[in-house]
Amino acid sequence: MKKVIALLLSLIMAAGMLAGCANSSANAPGAGDSGGGGAYTGHGDQTYYMITFYPALSLWAPCWAGFQAAAADLGVQAELAGPSSLVAAEEVATVEQAAAMGAAGIAVSPLEPNAFVDCINDTVAGGTPVICFDSDSAESDRLMYIGTSNYAAGEAGAAELAKQTGGAGDVILFTMVGQLNHMERLQGAQDYLAANCPDINVVSVLTAGESSAECASSFAAAMQAYPNVKGVFSTVATGTIGVAQTITEFGYQDLVNIGFDTDPSVLAKMDEGTCTGTIAQNYFVMGYSMLLQLYTYANGLLNPYDNWKENGIVPLPSSIDTGVTVVTMDNIDLFRPSEE
């Protein structure tokens, strides 16, 4: 949480410095019009979109809260949109619709990186800035990526798995095949265990389905094949819940279950003891950063060179790593939903 607070403070300080520069250099080449109220006063007619799959998932709630908080601070409008499915084409269509409706900027979490390349390229070419968050489409013309270093998140999950299993024994990894962020987490976990844990044996890598019930079924079958498994690390919350359900159903004792994200259902499994830890992404910081960067770009508030836009220069960082935190029963209360 100290890292989260430090990052928030740095963002606020950066916003203040950018605002000061814009006010003091109104005549500089390419400087944006602050409208007389300061560069970060806002434009009430601008609407920024946060687009993801299953936007109603509680998983996205803190990210959307951060996005809304930035919108309130900047004086702009914010919309949350996306399909209630894992169909990439439907999410692509949502991006296209937002651009057609005159979005001032779009932050999207692509289901499949390659499926979004043409859509993002066309949207940016049409004048609407697009950034990716949580999951990237790095081969597209998106302006930047904001989110967790998924490889580092996988390393963190594997390190906690090794710690809780005593650094030895059979383990299972759970992931969502085909989605870039999950594959990066899986690679991070595998590389960490291979480099640091010679006595840990990954006996299986399971593919997570859309529901925890599917994951529970897969894990139950794996436990029949590998009865000596001591622990599991899942890169996806459905895997975490599925493992917890299997632990309850079959009464597995002392099985380490390291999960991902701080969905209330994951925290509930920690409370009952069927999940022994989870990896928290700093979603509020992610959401706030997304809108701040989109606003900065859309309103021309960062102008490092003459004619930067005409020359294809993006005056934003290529990526922002919002970090992860390992959640255990020692710090779980910090991650519970606010009662407000």
C-alpha atoms as a printed R data frame, in Angstrom:
    type eleno elety resid chain resno       x       y       z
1   ATOM     1    CA   MET     A     1   0.000   0.000   0.000
2   ATOM     2    CA   LYS     A     2   2.971   2.324   0.567
3   ATOM     3    CA   LYS     A     3   3.855   1.805  -3.088
4   ATOM     4    CA   VAL     A     4   0.283   2.639  -4.104
5   ATOM     5    CA   ILE     A     5   0.282   5.849  -2.049
6   ATOM     6    CA   ALA     A     6   3.681   6.844  -3.390
7   ATOM     7    CA   LEU     A     7   2.524   6.303  -6.962
8   ATOM     8    CA   LEU     A     8  -0.649   8.323  -6.417
9   ATOM     9    CA   LEU     A     9   1.377  11.176  -4.935
10  ATOM    10    CA   SER     A    10   3.786  11.080  -7.858
11  ATOM    11    CA   LEU     A    11   0.878  11.250 -10.299
12  ATOM    12    CA   ILE     A    12  -0.620  14.217  -8.489
13  ATOM    13    CA   MET     A    13   2.751  15.960  -8.380
14  ATOM    14    CA   ALA     A    14   3.252  15.242 -12.086
15  ATOM    15    CA   ALA     A    15  -0.170  16.671 -12.851
16  ATOM    16    CA   GLY     A    16   0.687  19.798 -10.877
17  ATOM    17    CA   MET     A    17   4.011  20.233 -12.652
18  ATOM    18    CA   LEU     A    18   2.399  19.743 -16.041
19  ATOM    19    CA   ALA     A    19  -0.290  22.265 -15.175
20  ATOM    20    CA   GLY     A    20   2.330  24.779 -14.053
21  ATOM    21    CA   CYS     A    21   4.338  24.296 -17.239
22  ATOM    22    CA   ALA     A    22   1.273  24.705 -19.417
23  ATOM    23    CA   ASN     A    23   0.262  27.930 -17.655
24  ATOM    24    CA   SER     A    24   3.726  29.415 -17.800
25  ATOM    25    CA   SER     A    25   4.396  28.479 -21.417
26  ATOM    26    CA   ALA     A    26   1.187  29.386 -23.177
27  ATOM    27    CA   ASN     A    27   3.188  30.893 -26.016
28  ATOM    28    CA   ALA     A    28   5.504  27.911 -26.432
29  ATOM    29    CA   PRO     A    29   5.354  25.968 -29.709
30  ATOM    30    CA   GLY     A    30   2.415  23.587 -29.733
31  ATOM    31    CA   ALA     A    31   1.187  24.619 -26.267
32  ATOM    32    CA   GLY     A    32  -2.447  23.756 -25.610
33  ATOM    33    CA   ASP     A    33  -5.139  26.291 -24.691
34  ATOM    34    CA   SER     A    34  -5.809  26.088 -20.965
35  ATOM    35    CA   GLY     A    35  -9.131  27.860 -21.368
36  ATOM    36    CA   GLY     A    36  -8.194  30.428 -18.734
37  ATOM    37    CA   GLY     A    37  -8.835  28.042 -15.870
38  ATOM    38    CA   GLY     A    38  -5.627  26.065 -15.786
39  ATOM    39    CA   ALA     A    39  -4.524  23.193 -17.977
40  ATOM    40    CA   TYR     A    40  -6.199  20.595 -15.778
41  ATOM    41    CA   THR     A    41  -9.477  22.437 -15.171
42  ATOM    42    CA   GLY     A    42 -11.269  20.170 -17.612
43  ATOM    43    CA   HIS     A    43 -13.571  20.194 -20.593
44  ATOM    44    CA   GLY     A    44 -17.072  19.222 -19.565
45  ATOM    45    CA   ASP     A    45 -18.047  18.273 -23.108
46  ATOM    46    CA   GLN     A    46 -15.370  15.584 -23.337
47  ATOM    47    CA   THR     A    47 -16.279  11.940 -22.676
48  ATOM    48    CA   TYR     A    48 -13.647   9.288 -22.030
49  ATOM    49    CA   TYR     A    49 -14.387   5.568 -22.246
50  ATOM    50    CA   MET     A    50 -13.106   2.634 -20.206
51  ATOM    51    CA   ILE     A    51 -13.833  -0.496 -22.264
52  ATOM    52    CA   THR     A    52 -13.381  -4.074 -21.126
53  ATOM    53    CA   PHE     A    53 -15.029  -7.484 -21.226
54  ATOM    54    CA   TYR     A    54 -17.668  -8.170 -18.574
55  ATOM    55    CA   PRO     A    55 -17.568  -4.562 -17.292
56  ATOM    56    CA   ALA     A    56 -19.989  -5.427 -14.479
57  ATOM    57    CA   LEU     A    57 -17.461  -7.800 -12.876
58  ATOM    58    CA   SER     A    58 -16.515  -6.710  -9.371
59  ATOM    59    CA   LEU     A    59 -12.931  -7.240 -10.537
60  ATOM    60    CA   TRP     A    60 -13.128  -3.970 -12.496
61  ATOM    61    CA   ALA     A    61 -14.806  -1.936  -9.730
62  ATOM    62    CA   PRO     A    62 -11.633  -0.347  -8.263
63  ATOM    63    CA   CYS     A    63 -10.276   0.426 -11.736
64  ATOM    64    CA   TRP     A    64 -13.548   2.113 -12.696
65  ATOM    65    CA   ALA     A    65 -13.533   3.975  -9.369
66  ATOM    66    CA   GLY     A    66 -10.078   5.365 -10.185
67  ATOM    67    CA   PHE     A    67 -11.218   6.320 -13.691
68  ATOM    68    CA   GLN     A    68 -14.258   8.123 -12.258
69  ATOM    69    CA   ALA     A    69 -12.161   9.870  -9.604
70  ATOM    70    CA   ALA     A    70  -9.856  11.271 -12.282
71  ATOM    71    CA   ALA     A    71 -12.859  12.337 -14.359
72  ATOM    72    CA   ALA     A    72 -14.261  14.246 -11.378
73  ATOM    73    CA   ASP     A    73 -10.898  15.891 -10.689
74  ATOM    74    CA   LEU     A    74 -10.497  16.900 -14.338
75  ATOM    75    CA   GLY     A    75 -14.103  17.961 -14.919
76  ATOM    76    CA   VAL     A    76 -14.856  15.538 -17.764
77  ATOM    77    CA   GLN     A    77 -17.354  12.747 -18.399
78  ATOM    78    CA   ALA     A    78 -16.560   9.031 -18.007
79  ATOM    79    CA   GLU     A    79 -18.308   5.989 -19.428
80  ATOM    80    CA   LEU     A    80 -17.822   2.278 -18.712
81  ATOM    81    CA   ALA     A    81 -18.643  -0.035 -21.620
82  ATOM    82    CA   GLY     A    82 -18.004  -3.470 -23.066
83  ATOM    83    CA   PRO     A    83 -19.641  -6.806 -23.831
84  ATOM    84    CA   SER     A    84 -20.819  -9.305 -21.225
85  ATOM    85    CA   SER     A    85 -18.804 -12.004 -22.932
86  ATOM    86    CA   LEU     A    86 -15.313 -13.193 -23.786
87  ATOM    87    CA   VAL     A    87 -15.862 -12.581 -27.513
88  ATOM    88    CA   ALA     A    88 -13.126 -10.297 -28.852
89  ATOM    89    CA   ALA     A    89 -15.200  -9.162 -31.832
90  ATOM    90    CA   GLU     A    90 -17.868  -7.786 -29.501
91  ATOM    91    CA   GLU     A    91 -15.299  -5.780 -27.555
92  ATOM    92    CA   VAL     A    92 -13.805  -4.496 -30.823
93  ATOM    93    CA   ALA     A    93 -17.294  -3.332 -31.846
94  ATOM    94    CA   THR     A    94 -17.614  -1.428 -28.557
95  ATOM    95    CA   VAL     A    95 -14.383   0.461 -29.269
96  ATOM    96    CA   GLU     A    96 -15.621   1.335 -32.763
97  ATOM    97    CA   GLN     A    97 -18.953   2.544 -31.374
98  ATOM    98    CA   ALA     A    98 -17.268   4.733 -28.760
99  ATOM    99    CA   ALA     A    99 -15.083   6.342 -31.422
100 ATOM   100    CA   ALA     A   100 -18.111   6.929 -33.650
101 ATOM   101    CA   MET     A   101 -19.871   8.650 -30.743
102 ATOM   102    CA   GLY     A   102 -17.061  11.175 -30.465
103 ATOM   103    CA   ALA     A   103 -15.054   9.799 -27.554
104 ATOM   104    CA   ALA     A   104 -12.302  12.172 -26.448
105 ATOM   105    CA   GLY     A   105 -10.193   9.134 -25.545
106 ATOM   106    CA   ILE     A   106 -10.513   5.393 -25.056
107 ATOM   107    CA   ALA     A   107  -8.835   3.040 -22.593
108 ATOM   108    CA   VAL     A   108  -9.341  -0.595 -23.587
109 ATOM   109    CA   SER     A   109  -8.319  -3.943 -22.120
110 ATOM   110    CA   PRO     A   110  -8.051  -6.168 -25.223
111 ATOM   111    CA   LEU     A   111  -9.170  -9.761 -24.919
112 ATOM   112    CA   GLU     A   112  -6.841 -10.856 -27.716
113 ATOM   113    CA   PRO     A   113  -3.972  -8.583 -28.809
114 ATOM   114    CA   ASN     A   114  -4.048  -9.395 -32.522
115 ATOM   115    CA   ALA     A   115  -7.817  -9.030 -32.822
116 ATOM   116    CA   PHE     A   116  -7.584  -5.360 -31.839
117 ATOM   117    CA   VAL     A   117  -4.753  -4.173 -34.081
118 ATOM   118    CA   ASP     A   118  -6.852  -2.930 -37.011
119 ATOM   119    CA   CYS     A   119  -9.520  -1.450 -34.755
120 ATOM   120    CA   ILE     A   120  -7.043   0.470 -32.629
121 ATOM   121    CA   ASN     A   121  -5.051   1.628 -35.656
122 ATOM   122    CA   ASP     A   122  -8.185   2.926 -37.383
123 ATOM   123    CA   THR     A   123  -9.402   4.638 -34.215
124 ATOM   124    CA   VAL     A   124  -6.089   6.412 -33.616
125 ATOM   125    CA   ALA     A   125  -5.818   7.369 -37.288
126 ATOM   126    CA   GLY     A   126  -9.297   8.867 -36.981
127 ATOM   127    CA   GLY     A   127  -8.101  11.192 -34.233
128 ATOM   128    CA   THR     A   128  -9.241   9.371 -31.085
129 ATOM   129    CA   PRO     A   129  -6.404   8.506 -28.702
130 ATOM   130    CA   VAL     A   130  -6.361   4.902 -27.450
131 ATOM   131    CA   ILE     A   131  -4.344   3.379 -24.636
132 ATOM   132    CA   CYS     A   132  -4.379  -0.232 -23.446
133 ATOM   133    CA   PHE     A   133  -4.703  -1.271 -19.832
134 ATOM   134    CA   ASP     A   134  -4.388  -4.545 -17.923
135 ATOM   135    CA   SER     A   135  -3.936  -6.438 -21.217
136 ATOM   136    CA   ASP     A   136  -1.967  -5.053 -24.154
137 ATOM   137    CA   SER     A   137  -2.098  -4.964 -27.948
138 ATOM   138    CA   ALA     A   138   1.542  -4.035 -28.366
139 ATOM   139    CA   GLU     A   139   1.633  -4.390 -32.166
140 ATOM   140    CA   SER     A   140  -1.087  -1.776 -32.610
141 ATOM   141    CA   ASP     A   141  -0.781   2.005 -32.685
142 ATOM   142    CA   ARG     A   142  -2.080   2.362 -29.134
143 ATOM   143    CA   LEU     A   143  -0.327   5.256 -27.413
144 ATOM   144    CA   MET     A   144   0.840   3.379 -24.325
145 ATOM   145    CA   TYR     A   145   0.156   0.518 -21.909
146 ATOM   146    CA   ILE     A   146  -0.889   1.073 -18.300
147 ATOM   147    CA   GLY     A   147  -1.162  -1.767 -15.850
148 ATOM   148    CA   THR     A   148   0.585  -4.530 -14.072
149 ATOM   149    CA   SER     A   149   3.810  -5.981 -15.348
150 ATOM   150    CA   ASN     A   150   2.162  -9.341 -15.819
151 ATOM   151    CA   TYR     A   151   5.466 -11.180 -15.963
152 ATOM   152    CA   ALA     A   152   6.467  -9.671 -12.598
153 ATOM   153    CA   ALA     A   153   3.022 -10.519 -11.203
154 ATOM   154    CA   GLY     A   154   3.562 -14.145 -12.184
155 ATOM   155    CA   GLU     A   155   6.936 -14.098 -10.461
156 ATOM   156    CA   ALA     A   156   5.308 -12.703  -7.305
157 ATOM   157    CA   GLY     A   157   2.654 -15.422  -7.320
158 ATOM   158    CA   ALA     A   158   5.248 -18.149  -7.801
159 ATOM   159    CA   ALA     A   159   7.418 -16.718  -5.019
160 ATOM   160    CA   GLU     A   160   4.495 -16.800  -2.598
161 ATOM   161    CA   LEU     A   161   3.641 -20.350  -3.714
162 ATOM   162    CA   ALA     A   162   7.230 -21.407  -3.041
163 ATOM   163    CA   LYS     A   163   7.213 -19.681   0.332
164 ATOM   164    CA   GLN     A   164   3.999 -21.337   1.521
165 ATOM   165    CA   THR     A   165   4.921 -24.809   0.244
166 ATOM   166    CA   GLY     A   166   8.362 -24.712   1.827
167 ATOM   167    CA   GLY     A   167  10.063 -24.605  -1.559
168 ATOM   168    CA   ALA     A   168   9.503 -28.267  -2.399
169 ATOM   169    CA   GLY     A   169   6.913 -30.660  -3.803
170 ATOM   170    CA   ASP     A   170   4.472 -31.000  -6.688
171 ATOM   171    CA   VAL     A   171   2.492 -27.926  -7.736
172 ATOM   172    CA   ILE     A   172  -0.074 -26.981 -10.391
173 ATOM   173    CA   LEU     A   173  -0.434 -23.736 -12.335
174 ATOM   174    CA   PHE     A   174  -3.786 -22.446 -13.618
175 ATOM   175    CA   THR     A   175  -4.048 -19.913 -16.459
176 ATOM   176    CA   MET     A   176  -6.279 -18.613 -19.253
177 ATOM   177    CA   VAL     A   177  -4.768 -19.728 -22.548
178 ATOM   178    CA   GLY     A   178  -4.783 -17.248 -25.448
179 ATOM   179    CA   GLN     A   179  -5.032 -14.066 -23.391
180 ATOM   180    CA   LEU     A   180  -1.713 -12.222 -23.402
181 ATOM   181    CA   ASN     A   181  -1.726 -10.958 -19.823
182 ATOM   182    CA   HIS     A   182  -2.353 -14.454 -18.453
183 ATOM   183    CA   MET     A   183   0.295 -16.029 -20.653
184 ATOM   184    CA   GLU     A   184   2.809 -13.448 -19.423
185 ATOM   185    CA   ARG     A   185   1.886 -14.233 -15.808
186 ATOM   186    CA   LEU     A   186   2.298 -17.938 -16.512
187 ATOM   187    CA   GLN     A   187   5.716 -17.374 -18.076
188 ATOM   188    CA   GLY     A   188   6.823 -15.282 -15.112
189 ATOM   189    CA   ALA     A   189   5.743 -18.011 -12.697
190 ATOM   190    CA   GLN     A   190   7.395 -20.790 -14.666
191 ATOM   191    CA   ASP     A   191  10.659 -18.891 -15.053
192 ATOM   192    CA   TYR     A   192  10.771 -17.989 -11.354
193 ATOM   193    CA   LEU     A   193  10.236 -21.573 -10.229
194 ATOM   194    CA   ALA     A   194  12.757 -22.934 -12.734
195 ATOM   195    CA   ALA     A   195  15.426 -20.441 -11.658
196 ATOM   196    CA   ASN     A   196  14.855 -20.413  -7.915
197 ATOM   197    CA   CYS     A   197  13.075 -23.570  -6.807
198 ATOM   198    CA   PRO     A   198  14.834 -26.759  -7.948
199 ATOM   199    CA   ASP     A   199  12.804 -28.872  -5.525
200 ATOM   200    CA   ILE     A   200   9.429 -27.709  -6.856
201 ATOM   201    CA   ASN     A   201   7.948 -29.771  -9.676
202 ATOM   202    CA   VAL     A   202   5.206 -28.262 -11.877
203 ATOM   203    CA   VAL     A   203   3.204 -31.381 -12.698
204 ATOM   204    CA   SER     A   204   0.458 -29.683 -14.744
205 ATOM   205    CA   VAL     A   205  -0.631 -26.384 -16.263
206 ATOM   206    CA   LEU     A   206  -4.428 -26.240 -16.322
207 ATOM   207    CA   THR     A   207  -6.565 -24.113 -18.628
208 ATOM   208    CA   ALA     A   208  -9.183 -22.019 -16.845
209 ATOM   209    CA   GLY     A   209 -12.695 -21.896 -18.258
210 ATOM   210    CA   GLU     A   210 -15.129 -19.003 -18.024
211 ATOM   211    CA   SER     A   211 -16.603 -20.255 -14.729
212 ATOM   212    CA   SER     A   212 -15.207 -21.374 -11.412
213 ATOM   213    CA   ALA     A   213 -17.253 -24.568 -11.750
214 ATOM   214    CA   GLU     A   214 -15.284 -25.522 -14.875
215 ATOM   215    CA   CYS     A   215 -12.039 -24.795 -13.027
216 ATOM   216    CA   ALA     A   216 -13.154 -26.875 -10.052
217 ATOM   217    CA   SER     A   217 -13.845 -29.819 -12.347
218 ATOM   218    CA   SER     A   218 -10.433 -29.510 -14.032
219 ATOM   219    CA   PHE     A   219  -8.628 -29.261 -10.725
220 ATOM   220    CA   ALA     A   220 -10.481 -32.208  -9.203
221 ATOM   221    CA   ALA     A   221  -9.411 -34.339 -12.163
222 ATOM   222    CA   ALA     A   222  -5.814 -33.142 -11.842
223 ATOM   223    CA   MET     A   223  -5.754 -34.051  -8.165
224 ATOM   224    CA   GLN     A   224  -6.792 -37.593  -9.062
225 ATOM   225    CA   ALA     A   225  -3.845 -37.796 -11.441
226 ATOM   226    CA   TYR     A   226  -1.397 -36.041  -9.101
227 ATOM   227    CA   PRO     A   227  -2.468 -36.790  -5.509
228 ATOM   228    CA   ASN     A   228   0.722 -35.396  -3.958
229 ATOM   229    CA   VAL     A   229   0.171 -31.816  -5.121
230 ATOM   230    CA   LYS     A   230   1.023 -29.366  -2.336
231 ATOM   231    CA   GLY     A   231  -0.033 -26.096  -3.919
232 ATOM   232    CA   VAL     A   232  -1.549 -24.163  -6.803
233 ATOM   233    CA   PHE     A   233  -1.000 -20.718  -8.292
234 ATOM   234    CA   SER     A   234  -3.749 -19.346 -10.546
235 ATOM   235    CA   THR     A   235  -3.272 -16.353 -12.820
236 ATOM   236    CA   VAL     A   236  -7.039 -15.883 -12.976
237 ATOM   237    CA   ALA     A   237  -9.657 -15.529 -10.236
238 ATOM   238    CA   THR     A   238 -11.929 -18.264 -11.613
239 ATOM   239    CA   GLY     A   239  -9.066 -20.713 -11.111
240 ATOM   240    CA   THR     A   240  -8.610 -19.521  -7.544
241 ATOM   241    CA   ILE     A   241 -12.293 -19.987  -6.732
242 ATOM   242    CA   GLY     A   242 -12.417 -23.353  -8.494
243 ATOM   243    CA   VAL     A   243  -9.497 -24.665  -6.454
244 ATOM   244    CA   ALA     A   244 -11.118 -23.381  -3.256
245 ATOM   245    CA   GLN     A   245 -14.384 -25.128  -4.121
246 ATOM   246    CA   THR     A   246 -12.515 -28.388  -4.712
247 ATOM   247    CA   ILE     A   247 -10.688 -28.056  -1.395
248 ATOM   248    CA   THR     A   248 -14.050 -27.680   0.350
249 ATOM   249    CA   GLU     A   249 -15.712 -30.534  -1.535
250 ATOM   250    CA   PHE     A   250 -12.948 -33.096  -1.114
251 ATOM   251    CA   GLY     A   251 -11.510 -31.908   2.176
252 ATOM   252    CA   TYR     A   252  -7.934 -31.483   1.019
253 ATOM   253    CA   GLN     A   253  -5.844 -30.534   4.033
254 ATOM   254    CA   ASP     A   254  -3.053 -27.943   4.023
255 ATOM   255    CA   LEU     A   255  -3.250 -27.344   0.260
256 ATOM   256    CA   VAL     A   256  -1.711 -23.999  -0.648
257 ATOM   257    CA   ASN     A   257  -3.970 -21.958  -2.963
258 ATOM   258    CA   ILE     A   258  -2.392 -18.736  -4.259
259 ATOM   259    CA   GLY     A   259  -4.827 -16.681  -6.275
260 ATOM   260    CA   PHE     A   260  -5.006 -13.557  -8.368
261 ATOM   261    CA   ASP     A   261  -6.879 -10.281  -7.813
262 ATOM   262    CA   THR     A   262  -8.934  -9.138  -4.847
263 ATOM   263    CA   ASP     A   263 -12.424  -9.862  -6.057
264 ATOM   264    CA   PRO     A   264 -14.726 -10.113  -2.987
265 ATOM   265    CA   SER     A   265 -15.261 -13.796  -3.761
266 ATOM   266    CA   VAL     A   266 -11.485 -14.382  -3.561
267 ATOM   267    CA   LEU     A   267 -11.267 -12.512  -0.255
268 ATOM   268    CA   ALA     A   268 -14.181 -14.600   1.050
269 ATOM   269    CA   LYS     A   269 -12.250 -17.773   0.242
270 ATOM   270    CA   MET     A   270  -9.282 -16.375   2.149
271 ATOM   271    CA   ASP     A   271 -11.530 -15.747   5.136
272 ATOM   272    CA   GLU     A   272 -12.706 -19.358   5.111
273 ATOM   273    CA   GLY     A   273  -9.165 -20.652   4.699
274 ATOM   274    CA   THR     A   274  -9.472 -22.246   1.248
275 ATOM   275    CA   CYS     A   275  -7.350 -19.546  -0.393
276 ATOM   276    CA   THR     A   276  -4.058 -18.846   1.347
277 ATOM   277    CA   GLY     A   277  -2.979 -15.706  -0.492
278 ATOM   278    CA   THR     A   278  -3.598 -13.654  -3.619
279 ATOM   279    CA   ILE     A   279  -1.862 -11.166  -5.884
280 ATOM   280    CA   ALA     A   280  -3.475  -7.724  -5.877
281 ATOM   281    CA   GLN     A   281  -3.214  -5.419  -8.842
282 ATOM   282    CA   ASN     A   282  -3.372  -1.730  -8.009
283 ATOM   283    CA   TYR     A   283  -6.517  -1.158 -10.050
284 ATOM   284    CA   PHE     A   284  -7.495   2.231  -8.619
285 ATOM   285    CA   VAL     A   285  -4.106   3.650  -9.579
286 ATOM   286    CA   MET     A   286  -4.488   2.005 -12.984
287 ATOM   287    CA   GLY     A   287  -7.864   3.652 -13.608
288 ATOM   288    CA   TYR     A   288  -6.759   7.075 -12.431
289 ATOM   289    CA   SER     A   289  -3.583   6.934 -14.519
290 ATOM   290    CA   MET     A   290  -5.496   5.915 -17.646
291 ATOM   291    CA   LEU     A   291  -7.712   8.967 -17.684
292 ATOM   292    CA   LEU     A   292  -4.929  11.333 -16.665
293 ATOM   293    CA   GLN     A   293  -2.769  10.212 -19.595
294 ATOM   294    CA   LEU     A   294  -5.639  10.288 -22.092
295 ATOM   295    CA   TYR     A   295  -6.622  13.781 -20.981
296 ATOM   296    CA   THR     A   296  -3.030  15.003 -21.204
297 ATOM   297    CA   TYR     A   297  -2.721  13.743 -24.761
298 ATOM   298    CA   ALA     A   298  -6.185  14.747 -25.986
299 ATOM   299    CA   ASN     A   299  -5.745  18.333 -24.806
300 ATOM   300    CA   GLY     A   300  -2.153  18.791 -25.949
301 ATOM   301    CA   LEU     A   301  -0.818  19.501 -22.466
302 ATOM   302    CA   LEU     A   302   2.573  17.880 -22.956
303 ATOM   303    CA   ASN     A   303   4.461  19.359 -25.894
304 ATOM   304    CA   PRO     A   304   8.126  18.337 -25.907
305 ATOM   305    CA   TYR     A   305   8.850  19.175 -29.559
306 ATOM   306    CA   ASP     A   306   7.544  21.360 -32.357
307 ATOM   307    CA   ASN     A   307   5.128  19.446 -34.597
308 ATOM   308    CA   TRP     A   308   5.425  16.288 -32.508
309 ATOM   309    CA   LYS     A   309   2.036  14.982 -33.606
310 ATOM   310    CA   GLU     A   310   2.696  15.568 -37.297
311 ATOM   311    CA   ASN     A   311   5.953  13.648 -36.941
312 ATOM   312    CA   GLY     A   312   4.388  10.687 -35.186
313 ATOM   313    CA   ILE     A   313   5.931  11.327 -31.762
314 ATOM   314    CA   VAL     A   314   3.880  10.266 -28.743
315 ATOM   315    CA   PRO     A   315   4.671  12.558 -25.771
316 ATOM   316    CA   LEU     A   316   3.639   9.945 -23.198
317 ATOM   317    CA   PRO     A   317   5.590   7.199 -21.431
318 ATOM   318    CA   SER     A   318   5.440   3.947 -23.391
319 ATOM   319    CA   SER     A   319   4.165   2.171 -20.296
320 ATOM   320    CA   ILE     A   320   3.334   2.664 -16.630
321 ATOM   321    CA   ASP     A   321   3.705  -0.295 -14.274
322 ATOM   322    CA   THR     A   322   1.165   0.103 -11.480
323 ATOM   323    CA   GLY     A   323   2.664  -2.778  -9.487
324 ATOM   324    CA   VAL     A   324   1.303  -5.651  -7.389
325 ATOM   325    CA   THR     A   325   0.936  -6.477  -3.707
326 ATOM   326    CA   VAL     A   326   0.898  -9.936  -2.114
327 ATOM   327    CA   VAL     A   327  -2.242 -10.223   0.021
328 ATOM   328    CA   THR     A   328  -2.268 -12.500   3.057
329 ATOM   329    CA   MET     A   329  -4.376 -12.601   6.201
330 ATOM   330    CA   ASP     A   330  -1.948 -10.089   7.691
331 ATOM   331    CA   ASN     A   331  -3.012  -7.295   5.329
332 ATOM   332    CA   ILE     A   332  -6.319  -8.485   3.863
333 ATOM   333    CA   ASP     A   333  -8.362  -5.767   5.568
334 ATOM   334    CA   LEU     A   334  -6.646  -3.141   3.413
335 ATOM   335    CA   PHE     A   335  -8.203  -4.711   0.316
336 ATOM   336    CA   ARG     A   336 -11.776  -5.116   1.434
337 ATOM   337    CA   PRO     A   337 -14.384  -3.021  -0.437
338 ATOM   338    CA   SER     A   338 -15.171   0.342   1.116
339 ATOM   339    CA   GLU     A   339 -18.482   0.536   2.951
340 ATOM   340    CA   GLU     A   340 -19.097   4.022   1.633
